[in-house]
Coordinates of C-alpha atoms in Angstrom, one line a residue:
X1 CA -63.7 -38.9 3.5
X2 CA -66.4 -36.3 4.3
X3 CA -68.8 -37.3 6.9
X4 CA -72.5 -37.2 6.2
X5 CA -75.4 -37.0 8.7
X6 CA -78.8 -38.1 7.4
X7 CA -81.8 -36.5 9.0
X8 CA -85.3 -37.8 8.5
X9 CA -88.2 -35.5 9.2
X10 CA -91.6 -37.1 9.4
X11 CA -94.3 -34.5 8.4
X12 CA -97.7 -35.3 9.9
X13 CA -100.3 -33.6 7.8
X14 CA -103.0 -33.8 10.5
X15 CA -105.5 -35.2 8.0
X16 CA -105.6 -32.0 5.8
X17 CA -103.2 -32.8 3.0
X18 CA -105.0 -33.2 -0.2
X19 CA -102.9 -36.1 -1.4
X20 CA -101.7 -38.1 1.6
X21 CA -102.0 -38.1 5.4
X22 CA -98.3 -38.4 6.0
X23 CA -95.0 -38.2 4.1
X24 CA -91.4 -38.6 4.9
X25 CA -88.9 -36.0 3.7
X26 CA -85.3 -37.1 3.7
X27 CA -82.7 -34.4 4.2
X28 CA -79.0 -35.0 3.5
X29 CA -76.8 -32.6 5.5
X30 CA -73.1 -32.4 4.7
X31 CA -71.6 -31.4 8.0
X32 CA -68.1 -31.0 6.5
X33 CA -69.1 -27.8 4.7
X34 CA -72.5 -27.0 6.4
X35 CA -74.4 -27.4 3.2
X36 CA -77.7 -29.2 2.9
X37 CA -79.0 -31.2 -0.1
X38 CA -82.6 -32.3 -0.1
X39 CA -84.0 -35.3 -1.9
X40 CA -87.1 -33.2 -2.8
X41 CA -87.0 -29.8 -4.5
X42 CA -87.4 -27.6 -1.4
X43 CA -88.7 -28.9 1.9
X44 CA -89.9 -25.5 3.0
X45 CA -91.7 -24.9 -0.3
X46 CA -93.4 -28.3 0.1
X47 CA -94.5 -27.4 3.6
X48 CA -95.9 -24.1 2.2
X49 CA -97.9 -26.0 -0.4
X50 CA -99.3 -28.2 2.3
X51 CA -100.2 -25.2 4.4
X52 CA -101.9 -23.6 1.3
X53 CA -103.8 -26.9 0.7
X54 CA -105.0 -26.8 4.3
X55 CA -106.0 -23.2 4.1
X56 CA -107.9 -23.9 0.8
X57 CA -109.9 -26.7 2.4
X58 CA -110.7 -24.4 5.3
X59 CA -111.8 -21.7 2.9
X60 CA -114.0 -24.1 1.0
X61 CA -115.8 -24.8 4.3
X62 CA -116.4 -21.1 4.5
X63 CA -118.3 -21.3 1.2
X64 CA -115.7 -19.6 -0.9
X65 CA -115.3 -16.6 1.3
X66 CA -111.9 -16.3 3.1
X67 CA -113.3 -14.1 5.8
X68 CA -115.6 -11.3 6.8
X69 CA -113.4 -8.3 7.6
X70 CA -116.0 -5.9 9.0
X71 CA -114.7 -2.4 9.6
X72 CA -111.9 -2.6 7.1
X73 CA -111.7 -1.3 3.5
X74 CA -112.5 -4.1 1.0
X75 CA -114.2 -5.9 3.9
X76 CA -114.5 -9.2 2.1
X77 CA -111.4 -11.1 1.2
X78 CA -112.1 -13.7 -1.4
X79 CA -110.2 -16.1 -3.7
X80 CA -110.8 -13.6 -6.5
X81 CA -109.1 -10.6 -4.8
X82 CA -106.5 -12.3 -2.7
X83 CA -102.9 -11.0 -3.1
X84 CA -99.9 -13.3 -3.6
X85 CA -96.5 -12.7 -2.2
X86 CA -93.6 -14.4 -4.0
X87 CA -89.9 -15.2 -3.6
X88 CA -87.6 -12.5 -5.0
X89 CA -85.9 -15.0 -7.3
X90 CA -89.1 -16.0 -9.0
X91 CA -90.0 -12.4 -10.0
X92 CA -89.2 -11.2 -13.5
X93 CA -86.6 -8.5 -13.9
X94 CA -89.3 -6.0 -14.6
X95 CA -91.1 -6.9 -11.3
X96 CA -87.9 -6.7 -9.3
X97 CA -87.1 -3.2 -10.8
X98 CA -90.6 -2.1 -10.1
X99 CA -90.1 -3.0 -6.4
X100 CA -86.7 -1.3 -6.0
X101 CA -88.0 1.8 -7.9
X102 CA -90.9 2.0 -5.4
X103 CA -88.5 1.9 -2.5
X104 CA -86.5 4.6 -4.1
X105 CA -89.7 6.6 -4.5
X106 CA -90.3 6.5 -0.7
X107 CA -86.7 7.7 -0.2
X108 CA -87.6 10.7 -2.3
X109 CA -90.8 11.7 -0.6
X110 CA -90.9 14.0 2.5
X111 CA -91.1 12.7 6.0
X112 CA -94.4 12.9 7.9
X113 CA -92.8 12.4 11.3
X114 CA -93.0 15.1 14.0
X115 CA -89.7 16.9 13.7
X116 CA -89.7 17.4 17.4
X117 CA -89.9 13.7 18.1
X118 CA -87.8 12.5 15.1
X119 CA -85.6 15.4 14.1
X120 CA -83.4 13.1 12.0
X121 CA -86.1 12.0 9.6
X122 CA -85.7 13.5 6.1
X123 CA -87.9 11.2 3.9
X124 CA -90.9 8.9 4.0
X125 CA -88.6 5.8 4.3
X126 CA -87.1 7.3 7.5
X127 CA -90.6 7.3 9.0
X128 CA -90.6 3.5 8.9
X129 CA -87.1 3.3 10.4
X130 CA -88.1 5.7 13.2
X131 CA -91.1 3.6 14.2
X132 CA -89.0 0.5 14.5
X133 CA -86.3 2.3 16.5
X134 CA -88.8 3.8 18.9
X135 CA -90.6 0.5 19.6
X136 CA -87.8 -2.0 19.4
X137 CA -87.8 -2.9 23.1
X138 CA -91.5 -3.7 23.1
X139 CA -91.7 -5.7 19.8
X140 CA -88.9 -8.3 20.2
X141 CA -88.9 -11.2 22.6
X142 CA -92.6 -10.3 23.2
X143 CA -96.1 -11.6 22.6
X144 CA -96.5 -9.2 19.7
X145 CA -93.2 -9.9 17.9
X146 CA -94.8 -11.8 15.0
X147 CA -98.0 -9.9 14.7
X148 CA -96.3 -6.5 15.0
X149 CA -93.8 -7.3 12.2
X150 CA -96.6 -8.7 10.1
X151 CA -98.5 -5.4 10.3
X152 CA -95.3 -3.4 9.9
X153 CA -94.3 -5.2 6.7
X154 CA -97.8 -4.9 5.4
X155 CA -97.8 -1.1 6.1
X156 CA -94.6 -0.8 4.1
X157 CA -96.2 -2.7 1.2
X158 CA -99.2 -0.4 1.3
X159 CA -97.0 2.7 1.2
X160 CA -95.2 1.3 -1.8
X161 CA -98.5 0.7 -3.5
X162 CA -100.6 3.7 -2.4
X163 CA -97.9 6.4 -2.3
X164 CA -95.5 5.2 -5.1
X165 CA -97.7 3.4 -7.6
X166 CA -96.2 -0.1 -7.0
X167 CA -98.5 -2.7 -8.5
X168 CA -97.0 -5.8 -7.0
X169 CA -96.8 -7.1 -3.4
X170 CA -94.1 -7.6 -0.8
X171 CA -91.5 -10.2 -2.0
X172 CA -89.6 -12.4 0.4
X173 CA -86.2 -13.9 0.7
X174 CA -86.2 -17.7 1.1
X175 CA -83.0 -17.9 3.1
X176 CA -82.4 -21.6 2.5
X177 CA -82.2 -21.3 -1.3
X178 CA -79.1 -19.1 -1.0
X179 CA -77.6 -20.1 2.3
X180 CA -74.4 -21.5 0.8
X181 CA -73.6 -18.2 -1.0
X182 CA -76.0 -15.3 -0.4
X183 CA -73.7 -12.9 -2.3
X184 CA -74.5 -14.7 -5.6
X185 CA -78.2 -14.8 -5.0
X186 CA -80.5 -12.6 -7.1
X187 CA -81.1 -10.5 -3.9
X188 CA -77.4 -9.5 -3.3
X189 CA -75.7 -10.1 -6.7
X190 CA -75.4 -6.3 -7.2
X191 CA -77.2 -6.2 -10.6
X192 CA -79.8 -3.6 -11.5
X193 CA -82.5 -6.1 -10.6
X194 CA -81.1 -7.0 -7.1
X195 CA -81.5 -5.3 -3.8
X196 CA -77.9 -4.1 -4.3
X197 CA -74.8 -6.1 -3.7
X198 CA -72.3 -6.2 -0.8
X199 CA -70.5 -3.3 0.6
X200 CA -67.0 -2.4 -0.5
X201 CA -64.5 -4.7 1.1
X202 CA -62.9 -3.3 4.3
X203 CA -59.9 -5.4 5.6
X204 CA -58.7 -5.7 9.2
X205 CA -62.1 -5.8 11.0
X206 CA -62.8 -7.6 14.2
X207 CA -65.4 -10.4 14.8
X208 CA -68.9 -9.4 15.9
X209 CA -69.7 -10.9 19.4
X210 CA -73.2 -11.8 20.4
X211 CA -74.5 -13.2 23.6
X212 CA -71.6 -12.2 25.7
X213 CA -69.2 -13.8 23.2
X214 CA -71.1 -17.1 22.9
X215 CA -71.5 -16.3 19.2
X216 CA -68.5 -14.9 17.3
X217 CA -69.1 -13.9 13.7
X218 CA -66.1 -13.2 11.6
X219 CA -66.1 -10.3 9.1
X220 CA -67.8 -11.0 5.8
X221 CA -66.7 -10.0 2.3
X222 CA -67.8 -6.3 2.5
X223 CA -68.1 -3.9 5.4
X224 CA -68.2 -0.7 3.4
X225 CA -70.7 1.4 1.5
X226 CA -73.0 -0.1 -1.2
X227 CA -71.2 0.1 -4.5
X228 CA -73.7 -1.5 -7.0
X229 CA -77.3 -2.0 -7.8
X230 CA -80.4 0.2 -7.3
X231 CA -79.3 1.4 -3.8
X232 CA -75.7 2.3 -4.6
X233 CA -74.7 5.3 -2.5
X234 CA -77.9 5.1 -0.4
X235 CA -77.8 7.3 2.7
X236 CA -79.5 6.4 6.0
X237 CA -80.3 9.2 8.4
X238 CA -81.2 7.6 11.7
X239 CA -79.4 5.4 14.2
X240 CA -77.2 3.8 15.1
X241 CA -78.4 2.6 18.5
X242 CA -76.8 -0.8 18.8
X243 CA -74.3 -1.0 15.9
X244 CA -72.9 -4.4 14.8
X245 CA -69.7 -3.0 13.3
X246 CA -67.1 -0.7 14.6
X247 CA -66.4 2.9 13.5
X248 CA -70.0 4.0 12.9
X249 CA -70.6 7.7 13.5
X250 CA -72.7 7.9 16.7
X251 CA -76.1 9.5 16.6
X252 CA -76.4 12.9 18.3
X253 CA -79.3 11.6 20.4
X254 CA -79.2 8.6 22.6
X255 CA -82.5 7.3 21.2
X256 CA -81.1 7.2 17.7
X257 CA -83.7 9.6 16.3
X258 CA -81.3 12.5 15.6
X259 CA -80.0 13.4 12.2
X260 CA -77.0 11.3 11.4
X261 CA -76.5 10.9 7.6
X262 CA -74.1 8.2 6.4
X263 CA -73.9 5.6 3.7
X264 CA -75.6 2.3 4.0
X265 CA -73.0 -0.4 4.6
X266 CA -73.3 -4.2 4.2
X267 CA -71.1 -7.1 5.2
X268 CA -72.8 -10.0 3.4
X269 CA -71.1 -13.4 3.9
X270 CA -72.0 -17.1 4.4
X271 CA -70.7 -17.8 7.9
X272 CA -74.1 -17.1 9.5
X273 CA -76.3 -18.4 6.7
X274 CA -74.5 -21.8 6.4
X275 CA -75.1 -22.3 10.1
X276 CA -78.6 -21.0 10.9
X277 CA -80.7 -20.3 7.8
X278 CA -80.3 -23.5 5.7
X279 CA -83.4 -25.3 4.5
X280 CA -83.1 -27.8 7.2
X281 CA -83.0 -25.1 9.9
X282 CA -86.2 -23.6 8.6
X283 CA -88.0 -27.0 8.3
X284 CA -87.0 -28.0 11.8
X285 CA -88.2 -24.7 13.2
X286 CA -91.6 -25.3 11.6
X287 CA -91.9 -29.0 12.3
X288 CA -90.4 -29.6 15.7
X289 CA -92.0 -26.7 17.6
X290 CA -95.7 -27.4 18.1
X291 CA -96.6 -24.5 20.4
X292 CA -96.1 -20.8 19.7
X293 CA -93.9 -20.1 22.7
X294 CA -91.3 -22.7 21.6
X295 CA -91.7 -21.7 17.9
X296 CA -91.1 -18.0 18.3
X297 CA -88.3 -18.4 20.9
X298 CA -86.4 -20.8 18.6
X299 CA -87.0 -18.4 15.7
X300 CA -85.5 -15.4 17.7
X301 CA -82.5 -17.4 19.0
X302 CA -80.8 -18.3 22.3
X303 CA -77.7 -16.2 22.2
X304 CA -76.1 -17.2 25.5
X305 CA -76.2 -20.8 24.4
X306 CA -74.7 -20.1 21.0
X307 CA -77.8 -20.3 18.9
X308 CA -78.6 -17.4 16.6
X309 CA -82.0 -18.4 15.1
X310 CA -83.3 -17.6 11.7
X311 CA -84.5 -14.1 12.7
X312 CA -81.2 -12.8 13.9
X313 CA -79.3 -14.9 11.3
X314 CA -81.1 -13.1 8.5
X315 CA -80.1 -9.7 9.9
X316 CA -76.5 -10.8 10.5
X317 CA -76.3 -12.2 7.0
X318 CA -77.0 -8.6 5.8
X319 CA -74.9 -7.2 8.7
X320 CA -73.2 -3.8 8.3
X321 CA -74.9 -0.5 9.2
X322 CA -77.8 -0.2 9.8
X323 CA -78.6 -3.8 8.7
X324 CA -76.9 -5.4 11.8
X325 CA -78.3 -2.8 14.2
X326 CA -81.1 -4.4 16.4
X327 CA -83.0 -1.0 16.4
X328 CA -82.2 0.6 13.0
X329 CA -82.1 -2.5 10.8
X330 CA -85.0 -1.4 8.5
X331 CA -82.7 1.3 7.2
X332 CA -81.3 -1.4 4.8
X333 CA -84.0 -2.2 2.2
X334 CA -83.1 -5.9 2.3
X335 CA -84.9 -5.8 5.8
X336 CA -88.3 -6.1 4.1
X337 CA -87.5 -9.2 2.1
X338 CA -86.1 -10.8 5.3
X339 CA -89.2 -10.0 7.3
X340 CA -91.4 -11.2 4.4
X341 CA -89.8 -14.6 5.0
X342 CA -90.3 -14.3 8.8
X343 CA -94.0 -13.8 8.1
X344 CA -94.1 -16.6 5.6
X345 CA -92.5 -19.1 8.1
X346 CA -95.1 -18.1 10.7
X347 CA -97.9 -18.3 8.0
X348 CA -96.7 -21.9 7.1
X349 CA -96.6 -22.9 10.8
X350 CA -100.1 -21.4 11.4
X351 CA -101.7 -23.1 8.4
X352 CA -100.3 -26.6 9.1
X353 CA -102.8 -26.6 12.1
X354 CA -105.0 -23.7 11.3
X355 CA -107.8 -24.2 13.8
X356 CA -105.4 -24.5 16.7
X357 CA -102.8 -21.9 15.7
X358 CA -104.5 -19.0 14.1
X359 CA -105.6 -17.2 17.3
X360 CA -102.7 -17.9 19.7
X361 CA -100.0 -15.7 21.2
X362 CA -97.3 -16.3 23.8
X363 CA -95.1 -14.2 25.9
X364 CA -95.2 -11.0 27.8
X365 CA -95.0 -7.3 26.9
X366 CA -91.3 -6.7 27.7
X367 CA -88.3 -8.0 25.8
X368 CA -87.6 -11.5 27.1
X369 CA -89.7 -10.6 30.1
X370 CA -87.2 -8.1 31.3
X371 CA -88.4 -6.4 33.5
X372 CA -91.0 -9.0 34.4
X373 CA -94.4 -8.0 33.0
X374 CA -97.9 -9.4 32.3
X375 CA -98.7 -11.8 29.5
X376 CA -99.7 -10.3 26.2
X377 CA -103.3 -10.7 25.1
X378 CA -105.2 -10.7 21.8
X379 CA -106.8 -7.4 22.9
X380 CA -103.5 -5.6 23.1
X381 CA -103.1 -2.9 20.5
X382 CA -100.5 -1.8 18.1
X383 CA -100.0 1.8 16.8
X384 CA -97.4 2.5 14.1
X385 CA -97.8 6.3 14.2
X386 CA -97.4 8.1 10.9
X387 CA -97.1 4.9 8.9
X388 CA -100.4 3.4 10.0
X389 CA -102.0 5.7 12.6
X390 CA -105.0 3.6 13.5
X391 CA -104.8 1.4 16.6
X392 CA -105.3 -2.2 15.9
X393 CA -105.7 -5.2 18.1
X394 CA -103.5 -8.3 17.9
X395 CA -106.5 -10.5 17.2
X396 CA -107.0 -8.7 13.9
X397 CA -103.4 -9.5 12.8
X398 CA -103.5 -13.3 13.4
X399 CA -104.6 -14.3 9.9
X400 CA -103.4 -13.1 6.6
X401 CA -106.9 -13.5 5.2
X402 CA -108.7 -11.4 7.8
X403 CA -108.5 -8.0 9.6
X404 CA -106.8 -5.6 7.2
X405 CA -105.0 -8.4 5.3
X406 CA -105.8 -10.4 2.2
X407 CA -102.8 -12.3 1.0
X408 CA -101.1 -15.7 0.8
X409 CA -97.6 -16.9 0.0
X410 CA -96.4 -18.9 -2.9

């Protein structure tokens, strides 16, 4: 008989829920096959609704104005002009195709990168990959991890809209909805309305070892080039720097910025997703970590102790090349849906206790504080080069309804 573990999460709404001050969500976890069944529709979606209710009450206190955004274009973010980011599976086929078409548009436009600094960049999409490669060691395991990627994903959304005529907003991938079988999800099912399917199956591959072997990920169901969907045959030009699979052609430059054209490969499977990106994993991340240091460290994982975390687990669900490369992962277009969800989880966490969590950061300015460095501050700046050339302070990236931003999640 299959064993079942029942987990009860008590959600304290801190007095801001519009319907009740507390509620209990019962989760049933089947440990025999690592699947989770919830007694409510989706715990994370319910938390998002509570976060939105809290934000709405706060906005009402601001007399209907979400924020004053002095110094930014469209300096007043209001309920009338706010953008809404939605889950990929809730978009219509027309909306999904519009998004993938816009990404293909960026792939067709010329690069704006300095050819001396990034000789491998051949298109506008490469510009985004180059920035991530170049800054990787100062944007992971750092105080700016969440805010940097929020700004980076927003800059990509703006390029789709302003340079390629996309009229929608950045969608996200709710990992928990598809954790048992990501290949069959509308994201990876390989249809014309997906983000392309798995790579061609390549037999005889070795496990991917992480954290000195503390985590051993068996090969998924792909491993080869994309064979279906909008990005079939897509070529990536930069990287690898830290490849997750064997046999990848090395980059002619150690920094990964040389010209190295090769097909995008994926190795989607459910080994990782059924262990680290289930609905219960996301809910526990949000609910059981009340300070930002604990929250973002749990999100990014503890590899030596065998814990991947939702951030790395999303990347290793995509896997392949460059999706599983710590540096070059934006080279797979599914990256943007994954980091849309990373931002959404942070947005939920922030808005569950808005007054205490909006302007808070934790950590230093070097990856996992190696080498030891000073603490990050809200006055530290980010520069994304040719994709968003204006320096911006972290304090202007804390809220999705202030600074350059004006969006929420549904």
